[in-house]
Amino acid sequence: MATNAVLVAVQARLMRREEVAEGTMAFHFEKPSGFTFKAGQSADVTLTDPPETDTEGNTRTFSIASPLFENELVFTTRMRDTAFKRSLKKVPLATEVKIGSATGSFTLHKNRAKPAVFLAGGIGITPFLSIVRQADHDRLPHKLYLFYSNRRPEDAAFLDTLRTLEKTNPNFRLICTMTEMSKSKKGWKGETVLIDKEMLSRHLAILQGPIYYVAGPPTMVAAIRQTLVGAGVEEDDIRAEEFAGY
Ligand SMILES: Cc1cc2nc3c(=O)[nH]c(=O)nc-3n(C[C@H](O)[C@H](O)[C@H](O)COP(=O)(O)OP(=O)(O)OC[C@H]3O[C@@H](n4cnc5c(N)ncnc54)[C@H](O)[C@@H]3O)c2cc1C
C-alpha cells in the first residue's frame, strides 16, 4: 500500500535483483536521468503491467537503499507472499517501473557537532544504508552510531557492507544485535538483547545529545521511542520512519 502521493513519476529499468538475506531481495534499477534525492528518502514504486495484482494494488513505498553517488536506485524488501512482490520477483530484467519523486525528511541533520544514532529493526536498515554510505563517500564529520537489530544473522541484510564501512569511516560505529539466536544455524559473538536503555548505555557515552533516527516495523518504532523518552531523550531529538505493512 502506498502512503506517499506520486507527484512526478519517471520510468526506471530493472537491471538486476539479488537475495541479500534470507527471504530478502534487493532490486537494482537504472537511475533515471534527472532523478534527485537525499540519502534517507523514500519513493513510490509502481508496477505498470504486472503479471498479477490484488486488492493492495501495484504501488509500494520503499526507502532508497543506495547512495546518491551511484547511478542506480536500489530498493530492498522482505519477500512476503503478496501479488506485488511475487510480480517484482518474476518480471523480466529490463522491465520498466514507475518511480515517484523522492520524499521524506528522514535525512541526516546538518549540525555536525551532534552525533546521529540510527536504530534499525530488520528491513528498517534501508534508509540508513544510504545515509552511512553517502556520509562515508562525502567524508562527513558527523559521529554515526548504527544499532541494527535482527532475529538472526541470516535475516540481517548488508552486514558485510556495514562492517567494511566501519573500517573505512572512523566516525562510524556498528552495533548489531541478534535477538533469536536459538533459531539460528550461525555463530554470533555480539549483542543478543533487544535494544533498551542498558544496551544503548553500553555503547553511547551519553544518551542525551545525539539525534536519534528509528526505522522499522511500527511496533518496534513505538517501543524504541518509548525507551528513548524514558531515558530522558527529548522528543524533538527523535525522528522515526514506520514501515507500515510489517
Ligand atoms: C516511508 C516508508 C518507507 C518504506 N521503506 C520500505 C523498505 O525500504 N523496504 C520494505 O520492505 N518496506 C518498506 N516500507 C513498507 C512497504 O511500503 C510495504 O508496506 C511493505 O513492504 C509490505 O508490503 P507487502 O506487499 O508485503 O504487504 P502489503 O500487501 O502492502 O500489506 C500487508 C498488510 O499490511 C497492511 N498495510 C499495508 N500498508 C499499510 C499502511 N500504510 N498502514 C496500515 N496497514 C498497512 C495491509 O492492509 C496488509 O494487511 C516502507 C514504508 C514507508 C511508509
Coordinates of C-alpha atoms and ligand atoms in Angstrom, one line a residue:
M1 CA 0.0 0.0 0.0
A2 CA 1.4 3.4 -0.9
T3 CA 1.5 6.2 1.6
N4 CA 3.0 9.0 -0.5
A5 CA 1.2 10.7 -3.3
V6 CA 3.1 10.4 -6.6
L7 CA 3.8 13.9 -7.7
V8 CA 6.1 13.3 -10.6
A9 CA 6.8 9.8 -11.8
V10 CA 9.7 8.6 -14.0
Q11 CA 10.3 5.3 -15.7
A12 CA 13.2 3.1 -14.4
R13 CA 14.5 -0.1 -15.8
L14 CA 15.2 -3.2 -13.6
M15 CA 18.8 -4.1 -14.0
R16 CA 19.3 -6.9 -11.6
R17 CA 18.0 -8.5 -8.4
E18 CA 19.7 -10.5 -5.7
E19 CA 19.0 -12.1 -2.3
V20 CA 20.7 -10.1 0.4
A21 CA 19.4 -12.0 3.4
E22 CA 17.0 -14.9 3.9
G23 CA 13.7 -14.0 2.2
T24 CA 15.0 -10.5 1.4
M25 CA 15.8 -9.2 -2.0
A26 CA 17.4 -6.1 -3.4
F27 CA 16.2 -4.7 -6.7
H28 CA 18.6 -2.6 -8.7
F29 CA 17.1 0.0 -11.2
E30 CA 18.9 2.2 -13.6
K31 CA 18.7 5.7 -12.1
P32 CA 16.6 7.8 -14.4
S33 CA 18.5 10.9 -15.6
G34 CA 17.5 14.0 -13.5
F35 CA 16.2 11.9 -10.6
T36 CA 17.3 13.6 -7.4
F37 CA 17.0 12.5 -3.8
K38 CA 18.6 12.9 -0.4
A39 CA 20.0 9.9 1.4
G40 CA 17.3 8.5 3.7
Q41 CA 14.3 9.5 1.5
S42 CA 11.8 7.1 0.0
A43 CA 9.9 6.8 -3.2
D44 CA 6.8 5.0 -4.5
V45 CA 7.4 2.1 -6.9
T46 CA 4.6 1.2 -9.3
L47 CA 4.4 -1.9 -11.4
T48 CA 2.7 -0.7 -14.6
D49 CA 1.8 -4.0 -16.2
P50 CA 2.3 -6.7 -13.5
P51 CA 1.6 -10.4 -14.2
E52 CA -0.8 -10.4 -11.2
T53 CA -2.3 -7.9 -8.8
D54 CA -4.5 -7.9 -5.7
T55 CA -6.6 -5.5 -3.6
E56 CA -3.4 -3.9 -2.1
G57 CA -2.6 -2.5 -5.6
N58 CA 0.5 -2.2 -7.7
T59 CA 2.4 0.5 -5.7
R60 CA 4.6 0.3 -2.6
T61 CA 6.7 2.9 -0.8
F62 CA 10.3 1.9 -0.4
S63 CA 13.3 3.7 1.1
I64 CA 16.1 4.2 -1.4
A65 CA 18.8 1.9 -0.1
S66 CA 21.5 3.2 -2.4
P67 CA 23.6 6.3 -2.0
L68 CA 23.5 9.3 -4.3
F69 CA 26.9 8.8 -5.9
E70 CA 25.8 5.5 -7.6
N71 CA 24.0 5.5 -10.9
E72 CA 21.4 3.0 -9.8
L73 CA 18.4 3.1 -7.4
V74 CA 18.2 0.1 -5.1
F75 CA 15.1 -0.9 -3.2
T76 CA 15.3 -3.8 -0.7
T77 CA 12.4 -5.7 0.8
R78 CA 11.3 -8.8 2.7
M79 CA 9.8 -11.0 0.1
R80 CA 6.4 -11.6 1.6
D81 CA 3.8 -13.6 -0.4
T82 CA 1.9 -10.6 -1.9
A83 CA 1.0 -10.1 -5.6
F84 CA 3.2 -7.0 -5.8
K85 CA 6.3 -8.8 -4.5
R86 CA 5.7 -12.0 -6.5
S87 CA 5.5 -9.9 -9.6
L88 CA 8.6 -7.9 -8.8
K89 CA 10.5 -11.2 -8.3
K90 CA 9.5 -12.6 -11.6
V91 CA 9.2 -9.8 -14.2
P92 CA 11.9 -10.0 -16.8
L93 CA 15.1 -7.9 -16.4
A94 CA 14.8 -4.6 -18.3
T95 CA 11.1 -4.3 -17.2
E96 CA 10.3 -0.6 -16.6
V97 CA 8.5 0.5 -13.4
K98 CA 7.2 3.9 -12.4
I99 CA 9.1 5.7 -9.6
G100 CA 7.6 8.7 -7.9
S101 CA 9.7 11.6 -6.8
A102 CA 11.7 11.1 -3.6
T103 CA 10.0 12.3 -0.5
G104 CA 10.5 12.5 3.3
S105 CA 12.6 14.3 5.8
F106 CA 14.3 11.2 7.3
T107 CA 17.7 12.7 6.3
L108 CA 20.9 13.4 8.3
H109 CA 20.8 16.6 10.3
K110 CA 23.2 19.4 9.3
N111 CA 24.7 20.1 12.8
R112 CA 28.0 18.1 12.6
A113 CA 28.7 18.6 16.3
K114 CA 25.7 16.4 17.1
P115 CA 26.1 12.6 16.8
A116 CA 23.5 10.6 14.9
V117 CA 22.2 7.4 16.4
F118 CA 20.4 5.2 13.9
L119 CA 18.2 2.4 15.3
A120 CA 17.2 -0.1 12.6
G121 CA 14.8 -3.0 13.0
G122 CA 15.3 -5.6 10.3
I123 CA 14.4 -4.2 6.9
G124 CA 14.4 -0.7 8.5
I125 CA 18.1 -0.7 7.6
T126 CA 17.4 0.6 4.1
P127 CA 17.4 4.4 4.7
F128 CA 20.5 4.1 7.0
L129 CA 22.5 2.1 4.4
S130 CA 22.0 5.0 2.0
I131 CA 22.9 7.6 4.7
V132 CA 26.0 5.9 6.0
R133 CA 27.4 5.1 2.6
Q134 CA 26.8 8.6 1.4
A135 CA 28.4 10.1 4.6
D136 CA 31.4 7.9 4.1
H137 CA 31.7 9.0 0.5
D138 CA 31.3 12.7 1.4
R139 CA 33.7 12.3 4.4
L140 CA 31.1 13.9 6.7
P141 CA 32.5 14.6 10.1
H142 CA 29.3 13.5 12.0
K143 CA 29.7 10.7 14.6
L144 CA 27.4 8.0 13.4
Y145 CA 26.2 5.0 15.6
L146 CA 24.1 2.4 13.9
F147 CA 22.2 -0.1 16.1
Y148 CA 21.0 -2.9 13.9
S149 CA 18.6 -5.4 15.4
N150 CA 17.6 -8.7 13.7
R151 CA 16.3 -12.0 14.9
R152 CA 19.2 -13.9 13.4
P153 CA 22.3 -13.2 11.3
E154 CA 20.5 -15.0 8.4
D155 CA 18.0 -12.1 8.5
A156 CA 20.5 -9.3 8.5
A157 CA 20.9 -7.7 5.1
F158 CA 24.1 -5.8 4.2
L159 CA 26.1 -6.9 7.3
D160 CA 29.4 -7.2 5.3
T161 CA 29.0 -3.8 3.6
L162 CA 28.3 -2.2 7.0
R163 CA 31.3 -3.9 8.6
T164 CA 33.5 -2.7 5.8
L165 CA 32.2 0.9 6.3
E166 CA 33.2 0.7 10.0
K167 CA 36.8 0.1 8.8
T168 CA 36.8 2.9 6.2
N169 CA 35.0 5.6 8.3
P170 CA 36.5 6.2 11.7
N171 CA 33.4 8.2 12.7
F172 CA 31.0 5.2 12.1
R173 CA 30.2 2.5 14.7
L174 CA 28.1 -0.5 14.1
I175 CA 26.4 -2.3 16.9
C176 CA 24.4 -5.4 15.8
T177 CA 22.1 -7.4 18.0
M178 CA 20.5 -10.8 17.2
T179 CA 17.6 -11.4 19.4
E180 CA 16.6 -15.1 18.5
M181 CA 19.9 -16.9 18.2
S182 CA 18.2 -20.1 19.3
K183 CA 16.7 -20.2 15.8
S184 CA 19.9 -19.6 14.0
K185 CA 22.4 -22.0 12.4
K186 CA 25.2 -19.4 12.5
G187 CA 27.5 -18.4 15.3
W188 CA 27.3 -15.0 16.9
K189 CA 29.6 -13.1 19.3
G190 CA 27.8 -9.8 19.5
E191 CA 24.8 -8.4 21.4
T192 CA 21.7 -10.6 21.7
V193 CA 19.3 -8.4 23.7
L194 CA 16.6 -6.1 22.4
I195 CA 17.6 -2.5 22.1
D196 CA 16.9 -1.0 25.5
K197 CA 18.3 1.7 27.8
E198 CA 21.0 -0.5 29.3
M199 CA 22.1 -1.7 25.8
L200 CA 22.3 1.9 24.5
S201 CA 24.2 3.0 27.6
R202 CA 26.9 0.3 27.0
H203 CA 27.7 1.9 23.6
L204 CA 26.9 5.6 23.9
A205 CA 28.8 7.8 26.3
I206 CA 25.7 9.9 27.0
L207 CA 22.1 9.3 25.9
Q208 CA 21.0 12.9 25.8
G209 CA 22.6 15.0 23.0
P210 CA 22.5 12.9 19.8
I211 CA 19.7 13.0 17.2
Y212 CA 18.0 9.6 17.1
Y213 CA 16.6 8.0 13.9
V214 CA 14.4 5.0 14.2
A215 CA 13.2 2.8 11.3
G216 CA 11.4 -0.5 11.1
P217 CA 8.0 -2.1 11.8
P218 CA 5.6 0.2 13.6
T219 CA 5.6 -1.9 16.9
M220 CA 9.4 -1.7 17.0
V221 CA 9.5 2.0 16.3
A222 CA 6.9 2.7 19.1
A223 CA 8.8 0.5 21.6
I224 CA 12.1 2.3 20.9
R225 CA 10.6 5.7 21.0
Q226 CA 9.2 4.9 24.5
T227 CA 12.6 3.6 25.6
L228 CA 14.3 6.8 24.4
V229 CA 11.8 9.1 26.0
G230 CA 12.1 7.0 29.2
A231 CA 15.8 7.5 29.1
G232 CA 15.4 11.3 29.0
V233 CA 15.9 11.9 25.3
E234 CA 13.9 15.0 24.1
E235 CA 11.0 14.2 21.7
D236 CA 12.5 16.8 19.3
D237 CA 15.7 14.7 19.0
I238 CA 13.8 11.6 17.9
R239 CA 12.9 11.0 14.2
A240 CA 11.0 7.9 13.1
E241 CA 10.1 6.2 9.9
E242 CA 7.4 3.5 10.2
F243 CA 7.5 0.7 7.6
A244 CA 3.7 0.2 7.6
G245 CA 2.7 -3.2 6.3
Y246 CA 5.0 -5.2 8.6
Ligands
LIG1 C1 8.4 5.8 4.2 C2 8.3 4.2 4.1 C3 9.5 3.6 3.7 C4 9.4 2.2 3.5 N1 10.5 1.5 3.1 C5 10.5 0.2 2.9 C6 11.7 -0.5 2.5 O1 12.7 0.0 2.3 N2 11.6 -1.9 2.4 C7 10.4 -2.6 2.7 O2 10.4 -3.8 2.6 N3 9.3 -1.9 3.1 C8 9.3 -0.6 3.2 N4 8.2 0.1 3.6 C9 6.9 -0.7 3.7 C10 6.3 -1.0 2.4 O3 5.7 0.1 1.8 C11 5.3 -2.2 2.4 O4 4.2 -1.7 3.2 C12 5.8 -3.4 3.0 O5 7.0 -3.9 2.2 C13 4.8 -4.5 3.0 O6 4.4 -4.8 1.7 P1 3.7 -6.2 1.3 O7 3.4 -6.2 -0.2 O8 4.5 -7.3 1.9 O9 2.3 -6.2 2.1 P2 1.0 -5.3 1.8 O10 0.2 -6.1 0.8 O11 1.4 -4.0 1.4 O12 0.3 -5.2 3.2 C14 0.5 -6.2 4.3 C15 -0.6 -5.8 5.3 O13 -0.2 -4.5 5.9 C16 -1.4 -3.6 5.7 N5 -0.8 -2.3 5.3 C17 -0.1 -2.0 4.2 N6 0.2 -0.7 4.2 C18 -0.4 -0.2 5.4 C19 -0.4 1.1 5.9 N7 0.2 2.2 5.3 N8 -1.0 1.3 7.1 C20 -1.6 0.2 7.7 N9 -1.6 -1.0 7.3 C21 -1.0 -1.2 6.1 C22 -2.2 -4.2 4.6 O14 -3.5 -3.8 4.7 C23 -2.0 -5.7 4.8 O15 -2.8 -6.2 5.8 C24 8.2 1.5 3.7 C25 7.0 2.2 4.1 C26 7.1 3.5 4.3 C27 5.9 4.3 4.7

